[in-house]
Structures are given as C-alpha cells and as structure tokens.
XYZ file of C-alpha atoms in Angstrom:
752
model
C 87.365 19.106 154.115
C 84.068 20.582 155.398
C 84.275 23.188 152.246
C 86.789 21.551 149.434
C 88.169 18.426 149.625
C 90.648 16.572 150.589
C 93.733 17.277 149.314
C 95.037 13.768 149.323
C 98.923 14.462 148.109
C 99.174 12.568 145.109
C 102.796 11.540 143.632
C 101.809 12.004 139.810
C 104.576 12.021 138.833
C 106.638 12.453 134.736
C 106.934 8.954 133.131
C 111.044 7.819 133.548
C 111.051 8.221 129.604
C 110.509 11.286 129.131
C 112.266 12.895 132.072
C 115.939 14.931 130.693
C 118.889 13.956 131.901
C 120.701 17.235 133.875
C 123.924 17.161 133.366
C 126.725 19.820 133.676
C 130.093 20.986 133.288
C 132.101 22.743 135.167
C 132.278 21.286 138.788
C 131.589 24.677 141.154
C 134.064 23.874 144.091
C 132.521 24.003 147.560
C 134.240 24.108 151.037
C 135.085 20.372 150.565
C 136.967 19.550 147.881
C 135.448 17.371 144.955
C 138.696 16.400 143.685
C 138.522 14.116 146.428
C 134.851 12.283 145.592
C 136.415 10.540 142.837
C 133.651 11.251 140.575
C 134.382 12.417 137.498
C 132.079 16.309 136.545
C 128.966 15.196 134.689
C 128.179 17.038 131.299
C 125.933 19.971 130.537
C 121.927 19.380 130.249
C 121.202 16.915 127.229
C 117.851 18.222 125.889
C 117.153 15.210 124.142
C 115.220 12.587 125.985
C 116.212 9.511 124.498
C 114.725 6.176 123.166
C 112.370 4.537 124.583
C 109.172 2.108 123.626
C 105.351 3.079 123.538
C 102.354 1.466 122.491
C 102.838 3.060 118.503
C 106.165 1.693 118.241
C 110.578 2.743 119.489
C 110.683 6.545 119.626
C 114.127 7.616 119.099
C 115.382 11.098 119.327
C 117.608 12.644 117.145
C 119.823 15.776 117.097
C 120.390 17.131 113.893
C 122.939 19.867 114.268
C 122.679 20.793 110.136
C 118.652 21.394 111.160
C 117.939 24.252 111.657
C 115.224 25.879 109.549
C 111.717 24.606 107.760
C 112.636 23.452 104.306
C 115.781 21.607 105.987
C 112.692 19.596 107.906
C 110.734 19.809 104.922
C 113.570 17.622 103.037
C 113.787 15.780 105.985
C 109.670 14.880 105.893
C 110.180 14.207 102.156
C 112.913 11.400 102.390
C 111.659 9.858 105.645
C 107.297 9.585 104.825
C 107.513 6.904 102.659
C 109.588 4.858 104.600
C 108.612 1.390 105.206
C 108.330 1.268 109.236
C 108.446 5.474 109.692
C 105.341 6.169 111.459
C 106.139 9.772 112.754
C 108.283 12.371 112.814
C 107.855 15.131 115.387
C 109.715 18.422 114.564
C 112.328 21.182 117.137
C 113.847 23.306 115.313
C 115.174 25.218 117.444
C 117.226 22.729 120.089
C 117.784 20.770 116.620
C 116.002 17.458 117.550
C 113.206 14.700 115.790
C 111.762 12.388 117.172
C 110.882 9.548 115.137
C 108.363 7.074 115.770
C 109.089 3.421 114.034
C 110.069 -0.068 113.658
C 112.591 -1.523 115.738
C 114.040 -3.061 112.573
C 113.426 0.557 110.746
C 116.430 2.835 112.627
C 119.515 1.904 111.139
C 117.956 2.996 107.705
C 115.779 6.278 109.176
C 119.371 7.151 109.698
C 120.785 5.790 106.447
C 118.330 8.317 105.117
C 118.943 11.336 107.089
C 123.330 10.723 106.453
C 121.947 10.712 102.457
C 121.177 14.404 102.937
C 124.007 15.549 104.018
C 122.791 16.003 107.846
C 124.380 13.785 110.587
C 122.715 11.700 113.281
C 123.663 11.822 116.167
C 121.919 9.096 118.663
C 121.940 10.338 122.569
C 124.750 8.120 123.760
C 126.792 10.245 120.236
C 125.640 13.134 121.769
C 127.029 12.050 125.514
C 129.850 11.450 123.755
C 130.526 13.812 122.119
C 129.271 16.965 125.241
C 132.777 15.197 125.754
C 134.621 16.262 123.276
C 133.489 19.683 122.434
C 133.666 20.223 119.117
C 136.270 22.696 117.435
C 134.627 26.072 117.251
C 133.864 26.673 113.433
C 137.307 28.631 110.932
C 135.917 31.639 109.402
C 139.079 33.087 107.914
C 137.588 31.258 104.172
C 134.814 33.214 104.506
C 136.640 37.095 105.813
C 138.796 36.002 102.766
C 136.235 35.903 100.558
C 134.707 38.665 101.765
C 137.935 40.980 100.637
C 137.615 37.934 96.583
C 133.978 40.219 96.610
C 134.774 43.216 97.380
C 137.978 43.332 95.011
C 135.635 42.041 92.349
C 133.599 45.503 92.389
C 137.344 47.456 92.322
C 138.051 45.692 89.846
C 134.413 45.959 87.766
C 134.399 49.736 88.959
C 138.015 50.396 87.603
C 136.948 48.650 83.754
C 139.794 46.184 84.223
C 138.838 43.423 81.619
C 135.968 40.902 82.379
C 138.178 37.548 82.815
C 140.341 39.116 85.929
C 137.132 40.249 87.479
C 135.908 36.123 86.202
C 138.539 34.813 88.413
C 138.422 36.862 90.966
C 135.080 36.004 91.652
C 134.549 32.431 91.331
C 137.818 32.542 94.074
C 135.307 34.128 96.139
C 132.100 31.926 95.268
C 134.259 28.623 95.883
C 135.683 29.449 99.237
C 132.612 30.416 100.382
C 129.746 28.780 98.749
C 131.026 25.069 98.207
C 128.545 24.597 101.199
C 125.645 26.517 99.996
C 126.082 24.051 96.421
C 126.142 20.618 97.953
C 123.153 21.100 100.022
C 122.096 22.823 97.040
C 122.810 19.894 94.892
C 121.218 17.448 97.133
C 117.527 19.738 97.871
C 117.064 18.916 93.147
C 118.037 15.807 93.943
C 115.102 15.197 96.455
C 112.876 17.286 94.551
C 112.833 19.765 97.105
C 113.343 23.869 97.268
C 115.557 25.061 99.734
C 117.247 28.328 100.496
C 120.587 26.644 99.575
C 118.848 25.302 96.450
C 117.696 28.898 95.218
C 121.310 30.217 96.042
C 122.521 27.906 94.389
C 120.470 28.200 91.553
C 120.526 32.062 91.545
C 124.398 32.824 91.709
C 124.875 30.417 88.823
C 122.967 32.271 86.956
C 124.351 35.692 87.409
C 128.098 33.791 86.529
C 126.102 32.416 82.995
C 124.685 35.938 82.658
C 128.438 37.105 83.483
C 127.188 39.062 86.701
C 130.406 38.212 87.810
C 131.036 40.802 90.641
C 127.262 40.783 92.006
C 127.731 37.044 91.658
C 129.948 36.317 94.441
C 129.185 39.299 96.265
C 126.022 37.816 96.849
C 127.640 34.278 98.084
C 130.039 35.606 100.312
C 126.716 38.728 101.793
C 124.268 35.661 102.519
C 126.724 33.691 103.802
C 127.899 36.341 106.080
C 124.045 36.759 107.096
C 123.561 32.848 107.468
C 126.110 32.928 109.886
C 125.362 36.040 112.414
C 121.257 34.190 111.732
C 122.295 31.184 113.199
C 124.189 32.979 116.040
C 121.231 35.020 116.355
C 119.079 31.782 116.828
C 121.351 30.654 119.348
C 120.980 32.491 121.383
C 116.719 31.674 121.748
C 117.681 28.448 121.397
C 119.999 29.154 124.787
C 117.487 30.698 126.840
C 116.377 28.272 128.645
C 120.260 27.685 129.783
C 119.814 30.153 132.700
C 117.593 27.940 133.841
C 119.805 24.854 133.679
C 122.808 27.175 135.562
C 121.259 28.022 138.703
C 121.568 23.956 140.002
C 125.400 23.694 141.375
C 127.700 21.195 140.432
C 128.579 20.000 144.609
C 126.773 19.455 147.375
C 128.048 18.752 150.802
C 126.517 15.840 152.212
C 126.067 14.018 155.832
C 127.765 10.417 156.024
C 127.084 7.698 157.327
C 130.696 8.041 159.300
C 129.305 11.664 160.701
C 131.991 13.359 158.130
C 130.471 15.424 155.179
C 131.714 15.001 150.980
C 131.249 17.077 148.183
C 129.337 15.506 146.072
C 126.652 16.077 142.913
C 123.540 16.521 142.892
C 122.122 13.683 140.760
C 123.733 11.132 143.327
C 122.519 12.538 146.619
C 119.760 10.677 147.655
C 116.585 10.977 149.476
C 116.194 11.911 153.335
C 120.045 12.656 152.366
C 121.208 15.165 155.101
C 122.972 18.211 153.116
C 124.738 21.642 154.692
C 124.330 24.811 153.308
C 126.552 28.111 153.722
C 126.411 31.387 152.728
C 126.718 31.979 148.869
C 126.065 29.020 148.024
C 123.647 27.930 145.694
C 120.872 24.553 147.191
C 121.217 21.823 144.822
C 118.011 19.597 145.217
C 114.790 20.188 146.976
C 113.909 19.928 150.420
C 113.345 21.200 154.326
C 115.142 22.345 156.371
C 115.736 20.840 159.732
C 118.100 22.921 161.510
C 119.887 26.511 161.274
C 117.567 29.871 159.706
C 118.396 32.085 156.868
C 117.386 33.903 153.787
C 117.385 32.827 150.829
C 116.719 34.311 147.188
C 113.596 31.983 145.626
C 113.544 34.952 142.732
C 114.655 32.839 140.061
C 112.559 29.861 140.683
C 109.669 31.905 142.437
C 109.613 34.445 140.477
C 109.861 36.758 144.058
C 112.066 39.607 143.616
C 112.845 39.664 147.530
C 114.298 37.353 150.318
C 112.459 35.038 151.654
C 113.475 33.755 156.011
C 113.629 30.875 155.685
C 113.278 28.367 159.386
C 113.769 24.999 160.869
C 110.519 23.128 158.190
C 110.586 25.288 156.339
C 110.445 24.031 152.426
C 113.304 25.031 149.829
C 113.712 24.557 146.226
C 116.931 23.588 143.789
C 118.244 26.430 141.926
C 117.443 28.929 144.752
C 120.745 30.823 146.343
C 121.209 31.214 150.017
C 122.384 34.575 151.161
C 123.238 34.862 154.711
C 123.005 31.983 157.239
C 124.285 28.607 157.745
C 121.925 25.591 157.416
C 121.161 21.867 156.921
C 118.251 21.021 154.614
C 116.753 17.253 154.169
C 116.447 15.905 151.098
C 112.475 15.566 149.723
C 113.310 15.602 145.670
C 116.201 13.447 143.711
C 117.578 15.138 141.004
C 115.634 14.565 137.865
C 112.268 15.466 140.488
C 112.952 18.427 142.087
C 111.015 22.276 140.442
C 114.029 22.940 139.149
C 113.641 20.254 136.600
C 109.925 20.121 136.562
C 110.742 23.007 135.379
C 112.597 22.731 132.796
C 111.210 19.527 131.570
C 107.789 21.400 131.006
C 109.443 24.577 129.430
C 111.195 21.893 127.119
C 107.789 19.762 126.677
C 106.569 23.449 125.575
C 108.824 24.320 123.345
C 108.370 21.354 121.045
C 105.042 21.840 121.225
C 103.535 23.672 117.955
C 100.957 26.979 118.999
C 98.268 27.593 116.893
C 100.010 30.441 114.980
C 103.773 28.391 114.697
C 100.104 26.243 112.698
C 99.152 28.204 110.508
C 102.647 29.484 109.154
C 103.752 26.618 108.779
C 100.580 25.407 106.151
C 101.322 29.203 104.555
C 104.580 28.427 103.387
C 104.014 24.990 102.288
C 101.454 26.872 99.844
C 103.780 30.104 99.719
C 107.290 28.702 98.233
C 106.113 26.668 94.584
C 103.785 29.992 93.973
C 106.446 31.771 94.036
C 108.491 29.105 92.435
C 106.300 28.946 89.672
C 105.281 32.879 89.511
C 109.402 32.653 89.669
C 108.775 30.576 85.441
C 106.841 32.886 84.551
C 108.687 36.588 84.912
C 111.503 34.613 83.068
C 109.277 33.212 79.927
C 106.387 35.193 79.364
C 108.014 38.125 79.124
C 110.626 37.842 76.578
C 108.123 34.799 74.940
C 105.604 37.661 73.770
C 106.032 40.972 75.488
C 109.506 41.053 73.485
C 111.137 41.029 77.024
C 115.245 41.539 76.511
C 115.818 36.962 77.905
C 119.077 37.798 80.241
C 117.196 40.994 82.022
C 113.922 38.394 82.930
C 115.739 35.515 83.646
C 118.050 37.542 86.200
C 114.893 38.669 87.904
C 113.604 35.358 87.649
C 116.824 34.540 90.001
C 116.126 37.600 92.049
C 112.583 35.745 92.962
C 114.129 32.630 93.282
C 115.992 34.643 96.670
C 113.487 35.884 97.332
C 110.700 32.434 97.064
C 112.144 31.166 100.804
C 109.987 31.470 103.670
C 113.198 31.216 106.761
C 112.010 33.996 107.445
C 108.465 34.047 107.777
C 108.490 30.851 109.375
C 111.153 31.433 111.765
C 109.297 34.358 113.881
C 106.743 32.138 115.225
C 108.975 29.875 117.582
C 111.665 32.019 117.966
C 109.496 34.421 120.008
C 107.186 31.963 121.297
C 110.524 30.076 123.057
C 111.166 33.472 124.128
C 108.580 34.035 125.699
C 107.771 30.539 127.828
C 111.440 31.358 128.886
C 110.527 35.336 130.237
C 107.241 33.350 131.767
C 109.900 30.294 133.366
C 112.286 33.141 135.137
C 109.646 35.539 136.319
C 107.407 31.854 138.118
C 104.847 31.000 135.906
C 105.288 27.403 133.984
C 103.308 27.886 130.956
C 102.749 23.750 129.503
C 102.678 25.346 125.792
C 102.814 27.747 123.229
C 98.835 27.413 122.871
C 98.395 28.486 125.794
C 100.177 31.457 125.686
C 99.005 32.535 122.406
C 94.992 32.022 124.788
C 95.912 34.189 127.452
C 95.550 37.670 125.812
C 91.529 36.920 125.154
C 91.297 35.837 128.746
C 87.714 36.982 129.696
C 86.264 35.367 132.523
C 88.787 33.484 135.115
C 87.222 31.351 138.509
C 89.032 30.905 141.322
C 88.815 28.622 144.252
C 89.185 30.072 147.703
C 91.399 27.889 150.114
C 95.034 28.161 149.494
C 94.201 30.485 146.197
C 92.732 33.757 147.635
C 93.534 33.143 150.890
C 96.658 31.875 152.443
C 95.066 28.464 152.985
C 96.150 28.489 156.874
C 93.009 28.725 158.595
C 92.976 28.579 162.163
C 90.681 27.014 164.795
C 88.421 30.114 166.462
C 86.333 28.345 168.558
C 84.922 24.842 169.441
C 81.235 24.081 170.730
C 79.942 21.516 172.451
C 77.475 20.037 174.837
C 80.062 19.211 178.052
C 84.090 20.801 178.771
C 85.293 16.721 178.941
C 83.276 15.748 175.487
C 85.159 18.967 174.376
C 88.605 17.949 174.979
C 87.666 14.100 173.831
C 85.627 15.355 169.937
C 88.882 18.032 169.881
C 91.631 14.540 170.101
C 89.101 12.406 168.050
C 89.205 15.392 165.306
C 92.460 15.986 165.704
C 93.379 12.006 164.992
C 91.273 12.018 162.104
C 92.455 14.943 160.498
C 96.217 13.648 160.746
C 95.580 11.443 157.773
C 94.311 14.064 155.526
C 97.008 17.245 154.205
C 93.707 20.028 153.710
C 94.468 22.906 155.028
C 91.239 22.641 157.129
C 92.581 19.318 158.125
C 95.541 20.391 159.284
C 93.954 23.815 161.482
C 92.060 20.982 163.801
C 95.279 19.019 163.984
C 97.263 21.601 165.136
C 94.029 22.448 167.715
C 95.619 19.665 169.104
C 98.520 20.940 170.228
C 100.766 17.556 169.549
C 98.715 15.763 172.273
C 98.596 11.671 172.076
C 96.906 11.346 168.355
C 94.041 8.278 168.333
C 95.034 5.497 166.014
C 92.520 5.271 163.141
C 91.050 2.825 160.385
C 89.006 2.533 157.782
C 90.219 5.826 156.445
C 88.195 7.671 153.476
C 88.551 11.164 152.044
C 85.165 11.909 150.965
C 86.083 14.495 147.893
C 84.267 17.300 148.346
C 82.915 16.419 151.754
C 85.493 15.717 154.471
C 86.337 12.408 155.891
C 85.913 9.443 158.182
C 87.199 6.661 159.608
C 86.836 4.239 163.551
C 89.094 5.166 166.022
C 88.622 3.229 169.505
C 85.279 5.942 170.504
C 83.475 4.581 167.413
C 83.021 5.492 163.913
C 83.411 9.916 163.414
C 82.879 11.426 159.987
C 84.912 15.217 160.225
C 83.599 17.513 156.751
C 80.601 20.250 156.353
C 76.805 19.385 156.934
C 76.122 17.732 153.691
C 78.199 15.128 154.972
C 76.886 14.347 158.359
C 73.314 14.811 156.046
C 74.408 11.861 154.391
C 74.271 9.724 156.994
C 71.073 10.375 158.458
C 71.851 12.993 161.053
C 69.601 15.928 161.763
C 71.667 19.303 162.127
C 68.103 21.425 161.574
C 68.586 22.445 165.640
C 71.211 23.512 164.790
C 71.037 26.253 161.962
C 70.859 29.142 163.886
C 73.925 28.575 165.654
C 76.031 27.769 162.179
C 74.379 30.808 160.911
C 75.473 32.847 163.735
C 79.638 31.706 163.001
C 79.236 31.778 159.410
C 77.440 35.382 159.189
C 80.999 35.865 160.615
C 82.483 34.422 157.474
C 83.971 31.461 159.083
C 84.363 28.045 158.104
C 82.815 25.397 160.490
C 83.757 21.662 160.480
C 81.396 19.596 162.069
C 82.205 15.791 164.200
C 79.707 13.530 164.153
C 79.000 10.163 164.963
C 75.532 7.372 164.717
C 74.725 9.667 168.693
C 74.354 12.959 165.930
C 76.345 15.750 165.794
C 79.392 15.298 168.745
C 80.935 18.853 168.073
C 81.371 22.203 165.611
C 84.556 23.414 164.878
C 84.712 27.148 163.425
C 88.084 28.339 161.257
C 88.767 32.165 160.544
C 91.705 32.046 157.157
C 92.512 35.506 155.970
C 92.971 37.097 152.533
C 96.625 37.534 150.694
C 96.544 40.963 149.970
C 98.277 39.505 146.754
C 94.554 38.638 146.021
C 92.734 42.152 146.050
C 96.337 43.929 143.667
C 95.745 40.980 141.033
C 91.714 40.988 140.915
C 91.977 44.767 140.520
C 94.698 44.213 137.841
C 92.682 41.658 136.287
C 90.054 43.430 136.461
C 91.719 46.698 134.276
C 92.672 43.975 132.059
C 89.425 42.923 130.685
C 89.410 40.182 132.644
C 85.517 39.265 135.297
C 86.747 36.644 138.701
C 84.196 33.941 139.414
C 84.694 32.105 142.825
C 84.503 29.191 143.672
C 83.945 27.323 146.621
C 82.764 24.686 148.083
C 82.237 26.526 151.989
C 79.224 28.552 152.937
C 77.550 31.475 151.512
C 78.137 33.650 154.199
C 82.070 33.396 154.479
C 82.134 32.931 150.726
C 80.253 36.177 150.341
C 82.421 37.372 152.516
C 85.886 36.591 150.643
C 83.825 37.856 147.255
C 83.566 40.942 148.894
C 86.960 41.763 150.955
C 88.882 41.363 147.123
C 85.861 42.685 144.108
C 85.065 39.596 143.158
C 82.726 40.169 140.409
C 80.361 36.528 140.429
C 80.411 34.641 144.040
C 79.135 30.801 144.084
C 78.677 28.593 147.768
C 78.907 25.438 148.506
C 80.607 23.986 145.692
C 81.541 20.352 144.952
C 83.696 19.044 142.023
C 81.368 18.063 139.553
C 78.929 21.544 140.201
C 82.744 23.599 139.046
C 82.776 21.741 136.645
C 79.761 22.640 135.469
C 80.562 26.261 136.150
C 83.191 26.160 133.971
C 81.343 24.693 130.753
C 78.600 27.409 131.467
C 81.289 30.313 131.030
C 83.366 28.594 128.659
C 81.007 29.599 126.245
C 80.988 33.167 126.554
C 84.751 33.747 125.892
C 88.005 31.779 127.008
C 87.656 31.075 131.142
C 90.877 30.522 133.085
C 90.388 29.020 135.755
C 92.996 28.945 139.224
C 92.784 25.853 142.052
C 95.548 24.373 144.309
C 93.225 20.962 145.274
C 92.046 17.970 143.845
C 88.806 19.311 143.535
C 89.580 22.133 141.873
C 91.127 19.548 138.752
C 88.584 18.863 137.012
C 86.998 22.306 136.457
C 90.943 22.566 136.108
C 91.505 20.270 133.463
C 88.218 21.464 131.334
C 89.112 25.540 131.867
C 90.535 27.535 128.761
C 93.446 27.778 130.751
C 94.036 25.803 134.580
C 96.203 27.794 136.401
C 98.525 25.990 139.515
C 99.309 27.161 142.353
C 103.055 25.468 142.492
C 103.305 25.860 146.146
C 100.396 25.693 147.823
C 99.121 22.764 144.765
C 98.466 18.664 144.995
C 100.743 17.660 142.769
C 97.512 16.425 141.165
C 96.325 20.060 140.904
C 99.391 21.285 139.227
C 99.573 18.222 136.763
C 96.774 19.074 135.570
C 97.481 22.818 134.971
C 98.086 24.714 132.284
C 100.155 27.098 133.776
C 101.978 26.798 137.767
C 102.305 29.757 139.669
C 105.312 29.277 141.519
C 104.885 31.216 144.597
C 100.979 31.639 144.758
C 100.836 34.613 144.025
C 97.521 35.561 142.277
C 99.342 38.522 140.152
C 101.130 36.444 137.837
C 97.897 35.400 136.320
C 97.498 39.335 134.684
C 101.136 39.225 134.599
C 100.800 35.555 132.238
C 97.927 38.029 130.610
C 100.363 40.868 130.028
C 103.349 39.208 128.654
C 100.189 36.544 126.313
C 99.266 39.792 124.645
C 102.738 41.116 124.420
C 103.665 37.904 122.649
C 100.296 38.359 120.206
C 102.018 41.810 119.389
C 105.264 40.468 118.318
C 104.154 37.777 116.525
C 101.694 40.078 114.348
C 105.274 41.756 113.282
C 107.341 39.133 112.604
C 104.710 37.656 110.501
C 103.433 40.835 109.278
C 107.048 42.076 108.492
C 108.268 38.998 107.069
C 105.077 39.037 104.524
C 105.653 42.929 103.797
C 109.288 42.664 102.848
C 108.420 40.169 100.758
C 105.924 41.917 98.981
C 108.007 44.868 98.483
C 111.262 43.227 96.652
C 108.335 40.484 94.819
C 106.922 43.864 94.019
C 110.076 45.908 92.971
C 112.080 42.537 91.017
C 107.950 42.569 88.802
C 108.526 46.427 88.212
C 112.283 44.846 87.010
C 114.566 47.311 89.164
C 115.143 44.136 91.281
C 118.421 43.261 92.232
C 120.100 39.428 94.519
C 121.391 42.252 96.627
C 118.382 43.205 97.837
C 116.543 39.157 97.533
C 119.369 38.628 99.769
C 118.156 41.021 102.649
C 114.481 40.214 101.787
C 115.602 36.637 102.698
C 118.265 36.362 105.300
C 118.205 40.241 106.498
C 114.501 39.575 107.499
C 115.506 36.894 109.168
C 117.350 38.114 111.133
C 114.476 41.494 112.170
C 112.336 38.522 113.021
C 115.018 36.302 114.854
C 116.066 40.563 116.732
C 112.689 41.193 117.566
C 111.730 38.130 119.330
C 114.498 37.837 121.394
C 112.734 41.421 122.773
C 110.564 39.137 125.071
C 113.837 37.723 127.083
C 113.777 41.282 128.573
C 110.384 41.064 129.929
C 111.073 40.469 133.673
C 107.593 42.048 134.998
C-alpha cells in the first residue's frame, strides 16, 4: 500500500526432493505415554537427501563413511568422472555425502566403482536401516598394543639389542596399526592417486628397507593415533548442527476427535491440529496460540536472550521452550516446513556449497601435491648422482617429503571454519544461506534498508481520517477496511483494525498494484486504496489537497488515500514507530565502517524524519521496486552492498544486492526465499553481528591457511637441508590438520 507494496503472502516452499527427512532417536516422555500410541519412535535427522529425477538426469545422494579427506574426493573423482552415464559429482566431505547426477542405468556401475576403491557407498534406505542398528564402537586395543610395541622397539634400539629383535617387534607393531593404511595406499596407487595413505605406505616401507625399524613402527603408530584424533575433531564439526536437531521434541500432546489427548510424534501431526504444551516442554511445530498464555524461550531460533510473553493469537515456533504457563496452539506448519526445519535445510545447503576461499584452496592443492612429489624424486636422485650424497640419506629425505606432500591440513581448514561459523550464526538467529555470503560480509560497505517492518515496528496505527462529511466518513472507513482486509501489508492491517471489527463489505475483482496499493469492487462501487501515485494514475486530481497532505507528512505521517470515479473520498493518516534496536544497529554499523541508505516508497517528509531519528547516512523516498533495484545497482559499483527488507517489493533489490538480508519473522516468504541472510527475530542489530562474525571467520581462515602453509614450508626446508625426520613429517601433516581443525572450531563459541 501507500509507499510500498502490498506484501501478499507467498506460499513459496522448497521442492520436495530437497527436503531433508527428520527422524528421531530417543523418545522423550510427555505426560501422555507414547507407549500407548503404538507408534515406533523415529530415528535421528538424516542429512542425506535421497534420490530424485531432474532435467539433467537422476540425482542420487550416497553416504560414504570412509570419505573424510579431499584426497579421497580426488580418488573418487578420478574413478567416476570418465564413466559413461555420470553427469556431475558434488561432494560434501563434512557430511561424507557424494551427490551423483547420472543416467538411471549408471547407478549400479557407479556403486561398483566406488566399492572397488575400498569404500562402502550407502543409499538413503541403507542409511535409515543403519540408523536403526548403529555400528559397534571401533576397537582401539590393536592400536594401543601397537603403540606399546613401537615404544618397545625404541627401547630395544636404545639398549643395543640385536636388530633382528627390533625388526620383529617393529613389524608386528606396523601390522597391528597399519594394515588399513597399506590397503588404502595400495588402492590409491592402483588408481594413480597420491593420497596420504599411499604416501605413508611408501614412506614406512622405505624406512623398513633402510632398516630404520623403530622409526618406521613409531611413525605408523603415531600416524594412526593422529588420524583417530583428527576424525574425532572433524566429527565435532560435522555434528555441530546436531544442537539444532535436538531442539524439537520427540512427542507432542495432541487433541483427538473424541476430545482426548494423545502423544504423537511431530511428523504425524496434521495442519490445524490443536496441541497442548505444559511448562518445561518444548514446542514441536510452528503454530498460533488459541488459549492460555506463557513465557517462551525463543533463543534457539531467534537468538533473543530473554523469554518472550506469549498470549492468544501469538505465534510460536518449533524447537522453542515453554517456561511457565500451559497453553494450546493450532498447528500452522507440518514437520518439514517449520521454521526449525527450514533453518536446518538452509544450514545443510550452505554447508555443502563452496565459498571462494575454499575453491581457491582446492585449486591450489591440486597443484601442490604433484609438485612436492616431483620435488621428492629430485631430492632422492639429484644429490647422490651429482653431489656425492649418500643414497640412503637422501632417499630417506625424499620419503619424509612424501609424507609432508599431503594437503589435508590445508584443504580441511576452510570447510571446518565455515561450518563452525554457519552453525554459530544459526544459534544467534542469523540464517546464512552460503559460505560466499559469510565471506562477503566482512567487505560490506553500504547497507540499504526498507522502512516499514525493517527500521520501524511495521505496526502503524491510523491517527486521523479526513473526509467531507461525518456520514460519508463512516462509509468510507468501512469501504477502506473491506478492501484492506484482503492484504497483509502493515498499512492495510492498520486500516482494517481501525474499523473495529465492523461488518465488512464483500469485495470482488481485487487487485494488488505493487508499490502503489490495492483496488477492488464493493457494493458502493469501484475504489482505489493506496498512495498518491495510484490515484493519479486513475486520473484523480489531488492538487487541491496538496497543502493538507504536506501538513500531515511534515508530522512524519504516512498517507493512505481512498478514491473512486468521483475523486478523493477519504485520507487516512498513519504513524509508525522506530524500533530502539534500529538506532543501535545503525550506530554499530557506522562503527564498523558501513554506510547506510534508506529506500522507502513513503513520502519524503516521513522518510527524512525516520532517517533523522536513526542516523541514516542517505535517504530516498517514493521508491518503487524498480527504483530500489536501480539504487542497489548504483551503490554496488562502490563496493559490496547489502539490502535489508521484508516485503515483496523488496525482493528485486534483495536479489540484486551482494548480500540480501530478510526479516525472518515479519518478512514475506518471497523476501525470505530471495534473501541470502535471514534475521530470525527481525532485529537489525544482527546485521553488525553478522559483519563481525564474517570478519572473525575471515581472520581464522587466514590463520588456518597461513598455519598450514608455514608448517609445510618449515618442514620441507628442514628436509631439504637434511635434518628432517619421519616424525617431523607426521606432525607436519596430521599435526597441522589437528591445529587448523581446533582453531576453526573455536568460532563455535561465538555467542553474540
């Protein structure tokens, strides 16, 4: 209406094939016993999306539990890419998921090819079956015994025991700890791939041939111990999103047709069902309270630190915690479409996408490993041939370089950091849809903002109605309220509320004119309700009312005009209030060096007043969607530009901006789906929080990449000077991986 754009609600939802299945593990016991329901508890959330058919071919997601390093990604890529029927490969190493786009007949050959590499690909139904029957815990006693034997080999060497006994103890230690490494290494060598298992196998075998028995055993044991520790650390990053998945309860108390209450799982609860929530229980699905009141802790979804008072007609979200009272609510979203489910989908999708830094590191690693391998061959051959070097010493140095050559630490540093940041943001109520936006946030230079619902509360009230006669005024209020009842724009809702639940008139031929207002037919005739541009386009002369309009607008009020074929029939003056958080957000943005721009369809006086109140740098009034889009294009030439809005009219600008920010609660589905970042509690202070998180993420990415490269460079230099050892090489590879993973996980502690 008036300034902006009728925010008619969009029902845009994600396509079914991209909806993850939500499954549960352990049932929580509500007051109504779930055992009596006869329903088997579901299993935990599965990130594997399953199988679907698109325009390019069949898309199958496979979980490969043995795939947790980029070198294994390269091994699979080299095997599958040349195969007939394979169209595309997408890897999510953090979740160990390979998504294959293929011709239908190619699935079985793909599975066989993956198995030939020593991996066990699991289809979605196999993942579900495995969830029902968890794998036994790994056995660590062989590795522990191998460690004891490796230490024993070192002691035997120190005591001067004959080499034969050292060799026996060392070889047993290697067999206990390294058979899996040798098997993986042999598969890699057969497929002409140099992964860490192949490099480690060659290095340990070379050490044995050089009769370095204790060192060969200790290196293999240390490598496998470090691999276990690294896997545990990576699992923590992979499972970071589990904190979101655990928010939803197992059971809900649902009203039945016979007026009894029964425990049901969220996935089985239908729309419009009535659910009862008692103190201390979690809310299972989104809905609207129909009776009762309470305080609800929404921090897990919106990031708000304090509980929110909830009463009849207020909205509640899945995954939030009821703290005090008991209330009943009507379900408005099924399990797969709740706010929590959408957050999980977005984080999973963002986690699978590659940010610019990650793409750069991937490209670098493809060059790095073969270059180091060629350098290792040169180190083994050139000094003995041309400089009288000892063959044994320089072959040993080459083996050390082979171990250092693995780029795991370098490559894994980026996704771990990004996943940690995305999860930390979700916990704060900031939903980021991809690593690219997280990285761009630190470069944000301009932020454009909509007014109504973004800077202001979005709940304006009618303060004054002007018409010629009292009787005509009441009739026009009824007509305006009848038209506005068909729109969910804040201005429309204010006009409808002003009619105080009067019996509304029937409306036909209703049309929403984006950025201008609405029109429709009532028993009293055809009417237009909106801003001046809407009425002027219908040929209505507003010149005689210019002074009256200017007086009201100078007071910071927004005007909604009602007209028909006879001209202007009524003027509604509305006022909105600025959120206190908006002032703080603009101040924080300025402290971060981000300039602000207000783009609104409202009149210049109202826009300038709002801009003055919150401290906006620049303001533009009477902006249609096309005008907002043009403004974003103009400012984008000056640097990374963001756009924050909540309406349909903001969608073009949100899509064009380098980073689009949508109001997650007040915003329309169109705005939320279009935006790159959603603020789950409509608090603009989350934008400077996003910028700070982005800058911290960028700094940690720089630290991790620099740390990995520096460690590699130091140990390569030591090896070239003849002082490197296999022990050092193990630290340079797995030790560096552990350091960057631990450093990346630090960001999970970000809370504000």
